[in-house]
Amino acid sequence: ALARACEVSHTAPYRHFSNFDALQTAVAAACFRRLTAAVRAATAPLFEPLARLEAGLGAYLRFGVTHPSWYELMFGRKHTLLRDADVNEASQEAYGTLVEAVAACGVADPGTVAFAVWSALHG
């Protein structure tokens, strides 16, 4: 499907990636970067910390609803993708936007609160 969407032969992706796992890893890292960009874009024009947190959470949810297959790749059962340094770094940057937003609200333990919020978002 990816090759078809890119209008290349079905074997073309394997000229750039050693196998399907390598392709999925690259896509997951790119998806985390897009998530970070979406959250930052939604929060950039705002100055009040609680409004920034709310806008960031909304962007996060919209990202998942708009791109369910990306979301599944990023947060689904294939947690081995997080072992890749690039995916791990990109995912930590995305999660960091939540920790930063919670911290800006003056929360004493932003890491714990961010984890609770993140867990609630994921159900």
Coordinates of N, CA and C in Angstrom, one line a residue:
A1 N 0.8 -1.2 0.0 CA 0.0 0.0 0.0 C 0.9 1.3 0.0
L2 N 2.0 1.2 0.7 CA 2.9 2.4 0.8 C 3.5 2.6 -0.6
A3 N 3.9 1.6 -1.2 CA 4.5 1.7 -2.6 C 3.5 2.3 -3.6
R4 N 2.3 1.7 -3.5 CA 1.2 2.2 -4.3 C 0.9 3.7 -4.1
A5 N 0.8 4.1 -2.8 CA 0.6 5.5 -2.5 C 1.7 6.4 -3.0
C6 N 2.9 5.9 -3.0 CA 4.0 6.7 -3.5 C 4.2 6.6 -5.0
E7 N 3.4 5.7 -5.6 CA 3.4 5.5 -7.1 C 4.8 4.9 -7.5
V8 N 5.2 4.0 -6.8 CA 6.5 3.3 -7.1 C 6.2 1.8 -7.2
S9 N 7.1 1.0 -7.6 CA 6.9 -0.5 -7.7 C 6.8 -1.0 -6.2
H10 N 6.2 -2.2 -6.1 CA 6.0 -2.7 -4.8 C 7.4 -3.1 -4.1
T11 N 8.4 -3.3 -4.9 CA 9.7 -3.6 -4.3 C 10.6 -2.4 -4.0
A12 N 10.2 -1.2 -4.5 CA 11.0 0.0 -4.3 C 11.3 0.3 -2.9
P13 N 10.4 0.2 -1.9 CA 10.8 0.5 -0.5 C 12.0 -0.3 0.0
Y14 N 12.1 -1.5 -0.5 CA 13.2 -2.3 0.0 C 14.6 -1.9 -0.6
R15 N 14.6 -1.0 -1.5 CA 15.9 -0.4 -1.9 C 16.4 0.6 -0.9
H16 N 15.5 1.0 0.0 CA 15.8 2.0 1.0 C 15.8 1.4 2.4
F17 N 15.1 0.3 2.6 CA 15.0 -0.3 3.9 C 15.3 -1.8 3.8
S18 N 16.0 -2.3 4.8 CA 16.5 -3.7 4.7 C 15.4 -4.7 4.8
N19 N 14.3 -4.3 5.5 CA 13.1 -5.2 5.7 C 11.9 -4.4 6.1
F20 N 10.8 -5.1 6.3 CA 9.6 -4.4 6.7 C 9.7 -3.8 8.1
D21 N 10.4 -4.4 9.0 CA 10.6 -3.8 10.3 C 11.4 -2.5 10.3
A22 N 12.4 -2.4 9.4 CA 13.1 -1.2 9.2 C 12.2 -0.1 8.7
L23 N 11.4 -0.5 7.8 CA 10.4 0.5 7.2 C 9.5 1.0 8.3
Q24 N 8.9 0.1 9.1 CA 8.0 0.5 10.1 C 8.7 1.4 11.2
T25 N 9.9 1.1 11.5 CA 10.7 1.9 12.4 C 10.8 3.3 11.9
A26 N 11.2 3.5 10.7 CA 11.3 4.8 10.1 C 10.0 5.5 10.1
V27 N 8.9 4.8 9.7 CA 7.6 5.5 9.7 C 7.2 5.9 11.1
A28 N 7.4 5.0 12.1 CA 7.1 5.4 13.5 C 7.8 6.6 14.0
A29 N 9.1 6.7 13.7 CA 9.9 7.9 14.1 C 9.3 9.1 13.5
A30 N 9.0 9.0 12.2 CA 8.4 10.2 11.5 C 7.0 10.6 12.1
C31 N 6.2 9.6 12.4 CA 4.9 9.8 13.0 C 5.1 10.5 14.4
F32 N 6.0 10.1 15.2 CA 6.2 10.8 16.5 C 6.6 12.2 16.3
R33 N 7.5 12.5 15.2 CA 7.9 13.9 14.9 C 6.7 14.7 14.5
R34 N 5.8 14.1 13.7 CA 4.6 14.8 13.3 C 3.7 15.1 14.4
L35 N 3.6 14.2 15.4 CA 2.8 14.4 16.6 C 3.3 15.6 17.3
T36 N 4.6 15.6 17.6 CA 5.3 16.7 18.3 C 5.0 18.0 17.6
A37 N 5.1 18.0 16.3 CA 4.9 19.3 15.5 C 3.5 19.7 15.6
A38 N 2.5 18.8 15.6 CA 1.1 19.1 15.7 C 0.8 19.7 17.1
V39 N 1.4 19.2 18.1 CA 1.2 19.7 19.5 C 1.8 21.1 19.6
R40 N 3.0 21.2 19.1 CA 3.7 22.5 19.2 C 2.9 23.6 18.4
A41 N 2.4 23.2 17.3 CA 1.7 24.2 16.5 C 0.4 24.6 17.2
A42 N -0.3 23.7 17.9 CA -1.5 24.0 18.6 C -1.3 24.9 19.8
T43 N -0.1 24.7 20.4 CA 0.1 25.5 21.6 C 0.9 26.8 21.4
A44 N 1.6 26.9 20.3 CA 2.5 28.1 20.1 C 1.8 29.4 20.3
P45 N 0.6 29.6 19.8 CA 0.0 31.0 19.9 C -0.5 31.3 21.3
L46 N -0.5 30.4 22.2 CA -1.1 30.5 23.5 C 0.0 30.8 24.6
F47 N -0.5 31.6 25.6 CA 0.5 32.0 26.6 C 0.1 31.5 28.0
E48 N -1.2 31.3 28.2 CA -1.7 30.8 29.5 C -1.4 29.3 29.6
P49 N -0.7 28.9 30.7 CA -0.3 27.5 30.8 C -1.4 26.5 30.7
L50 N -2.5 26.7 31.3 CA -3.6 25.8 31.3 C -4.2 25.7 29.9
A51 N -4.3 26.8 29.2 CA -4.8 26.9 27.8 C -3.9 26.1 26.9
R52 N -2.6 26.2 27.1 CA -1.6 25.5 26.3 C -1.7 24.0 26.6
L53 N -1.9 23.6 27.8 CA -2.1 22.2 28.1 C -3.3 21.6 27.4
E54 N -4.4 22.4 27.5 CA -5.7 21.9 26.9 C -5.5 21.8 25.4
A55 N -4.9 22.8 24.8 CA -4.7 22.8 23.3 C -3.8 21.7 22.9
G56 N -2.8 21.4 23.7 CA -1.9 20.3 23.4 C -2.5 18.9 23.5
L57 N -3.4 18.8 24.5 CA -4.1 17.5 24.7 C -5.1 17.4 23.5
G58 N -5.7 18.4 23.1 CA -6.7 18.4 22.0 C -6.0 18.0 20.7
A59 N -4.8 18.6 20.5 CA -4.0 18.2 19.3 C -3.6 16.8 19.3
Y60 N -3.2 16.3 20.5 CA -2.8 14.9 20.6 C -4.0 14.0 20.2
L61 N -5.2 14.3 20.8 CA -6.3 13.4 20.5 C -6.7 13.5 19.0
R62 N -6.7 14.7 18.4 CA -7.0 14.9 17.0 C -6.0 14.1 16.1
F63 N -4.8 14.1 16.5 CA -3.8 13.4 15.8 C -4.2 11.9 15.7
G64 N -4.5 11.3 16.9 CA -4.9 9.9 16.9 C -6.1 9.6 16.1
V65 N -7.1 10.4 16.2 CA -8.4 10.2 15.5 C -8.2 10.4 14.0
T66 N -7.4 11.4 13.6 CA -7.1 11.7 12.2 C -6.2 10.6 11.5
H67 N -5.3 10.1 12.3 CA -4.3 9.1 11.8 C -4.3 7.8 12.6
P68 N -5.4 7.1 12.6 CA -5.5 5.9 13.4 C -4.4 4.8 13.1
S69 N -4.0 4.7 11.8 CA -3.0 3.7 11.5 C -1.7 4.1 12.0
W70 N -1.4 5.4 12.0 CA -0.1 5.9 12.5 C -0.1 5.7 14.0
Y71 N -1.2 6.0 14.6 CA -1.4 5.9 16.1 C -1.2 4.4 16.5
E72 N -1.7 3.5 15.8 CA -1.6 2.1 16.1 C -0.1 1.7 16.0
L73 N 0.6 2.1 15.0 CA 2.0 1.8 14.8 C 2.8 2.4 15.9
M74 N 2.5 3.6 16.3 CA 3.3 4.3 17.4 C 3.0 3.7 18.8
F75 N 1.8 3.3 19.1 CA 1.4 2.9 20.4 C 0.8 1.5 20.5
G76 N 0.8 0.8 19.4 CA 0.2 -0.5 19.4 C 1.1 -1.6 20.0
R77 N 0.9 -2.8 19.7 CA 1.5 -3.9 20.3 C 3.0 -4.0 19.9
K78 N 3.5 -3.3 19.0 CA 4.9 -3.5 18.5 C 5.8 -2.6 19.3
H79 N 5.9 -2.8 20.6 CA 6.7 -1.9 21.4 C 8.2 -2.1 21.1
T80 N 8.6 -3.1 20.3 CA 10.0 -3.3 20.0 C 10.5 -2.1 19.2
L81 N 9.6 -1.3 18.5 CA 10.0 -0.2 17.8 C 10.7 0.8 18.7
L82 N 10.3 0.9 19.9 CA 10.9 1.9 20.9 C 12.3 1.5 21.2
R83 N 12.8 0.4 20.9 CA 14.2 0.0 21.1 C 15.1 0.7 20.1
D84 N 14.6 1.1 19.0 CA 15.3 1.9 18.0 C 15.6 3.3 18.6
A85 N 16.9 3.7 18.5 CA 17.3 5.0 19.1 C 16.5 6.2 18.5
D86 N 16.3 6.2 17.2 CA 15.6 7.3 16.5 C 14.1 7.3 17.0
V87 N 13.5 6.2 17.0 CA 12.1 6.1 17.5 C 12.0 6.5 18.9
N88 N 12.9 6.0 19.7 CA 12.8 6.3 21.2 C 13.0 7.8 21.4
E89 N 14.0 8.4 20.7 CA 14.2 9.9 20.8 C 13.0 10.7 20.4
A90 N 12.4 10.3 19.2 CA 11.2 11.0 18.7 C 10.0 10.8 19.7
S91 N 9.9 9.6 20.3 CA 8.8 9.4 21.2 C 9.0 10.2 22.5
Q92 N 10.2 10.3 23.0 CA 10.5 11.0 24.2 C 10.3 12.5 24.0
E93 N 10.6 13.0 22.8 CA 10.3 14.4 22.5 C 8.8 14.7 22.5
A94 N 8.0 13.8 21.9 CA 6.6 14.0 21.9 C 6.0 13.9 23.3
Y95 N 6.5 13.0 24.1 CA 6.0 12.9 25.5 C 6.5 14.1 26.3
G96 N 7.6 14.6 25.9 CA 8.2 15.8 26.6 C 7.3 17.0 26.5
T97 N 6.5 17.1 25.4 CA 5.6 18.3 25.2 C 4.6 18.2 26.3
L98 N 4.1 17.1 26.7 CA 3.1 16.9 27.8 C 3.8 17.3 29.1
V99 N 4.9 16.7 29.4 CA 5.6 17.0 30.7 C 5.9 18.5 30.8
E100 N 6.3 19.2 29.7 CA 6.6 20.6 29.8 C 5.3 21.4 30.1
A101 N 4.2 21.0 29.4 CA 2.9 21.7 29.6 C 2.4 21.5 31.0
V102 N 2.5 20.3 31.6 CA 2.1 20.1 32.9 C 3.0 20.9 33.9
A103 N 4.3 20.9 33.7 CA 5.2 21.7 34.5 C 4.9 23.1 34.5
A104 N 4.5 23.7 33.3 CA 4.2 25.1 33.2 C 3.0 25.5 34.0
C105 N 2.2 24.5 34.3 CA 1.0 24.8 35.2 C 1.3 24.9 36.6
G106 N 2.6 24.7 37.0 CA 3.0 24.8 38.4 C 2.8 23.5 39.2
V107 N 2.7 22.4 38.6 CA 2.5 21.1 39.3 C 3.8 20.7 39.9
A108 N 3.7 20.3 41.2 CA 4.9 20.0 41.9 C 5.7 18.8 41.3
D109 N 5.0 17.8 40.9 CA 5.6 16.6 40.3 C 5.1 16.4 38.9
P110 N 5.6 17.1 37.9 CA 5.0 17.1 36.6 C 5.2 15.7 35.9
G111 N 6.2 15.0 36.2 CA 6.4 13.7 35.6 C 5.3 12.7 35.9
T112 N 4.9 12.7 37.2 CA 3.9 11.8 37.7 C 2.5 12.2 37.1
V113 N 2.2 13.5 37.2 CA 1.0 14.0 36.7 C 0.9 13.8 35.1
A114 N 1.9 14.0 34.4 CA 1.9 13.8 33.0 C 1.7 12.3 32.7
F115 N 2.3 11.4 33.4 CA 2.1 10.0 33.2 C 0.6 9.6 33.4
A116 N 0.0 10.2 34.5 CA -1.4 9.9 34.7 C -2.3 10.5 33.6
V117 N -2.0 11.7 33.1 CA -2.8 12.2 32.0 C -2.6 11.4 30.8
W118 N -1.4 11.1 30.5 CA -1.1 10.3 29.3 C -1.8 8.9 29.3
S119 N -1.8 8.3 30.5 CA -2.4 7.0 30.7 C -3.9 7.1 30.5
A120 N -4.5 8.2 31.0 CA -5.9 8.5 30.8 C -6.3 8.7 29.3
L121 N -5.4 9.4 28.6 CA -5.6 9.6 27.2 C -5.7 8.3 26.4
H122 N -4.9 7.4 26.8 CA -4.8 6.1 26.1 C -5.8 5.1 26.6
G123 N -6.6 5.4 27.6 CA -7.6 4.6 28.1 C -7.2 3.5 29.0

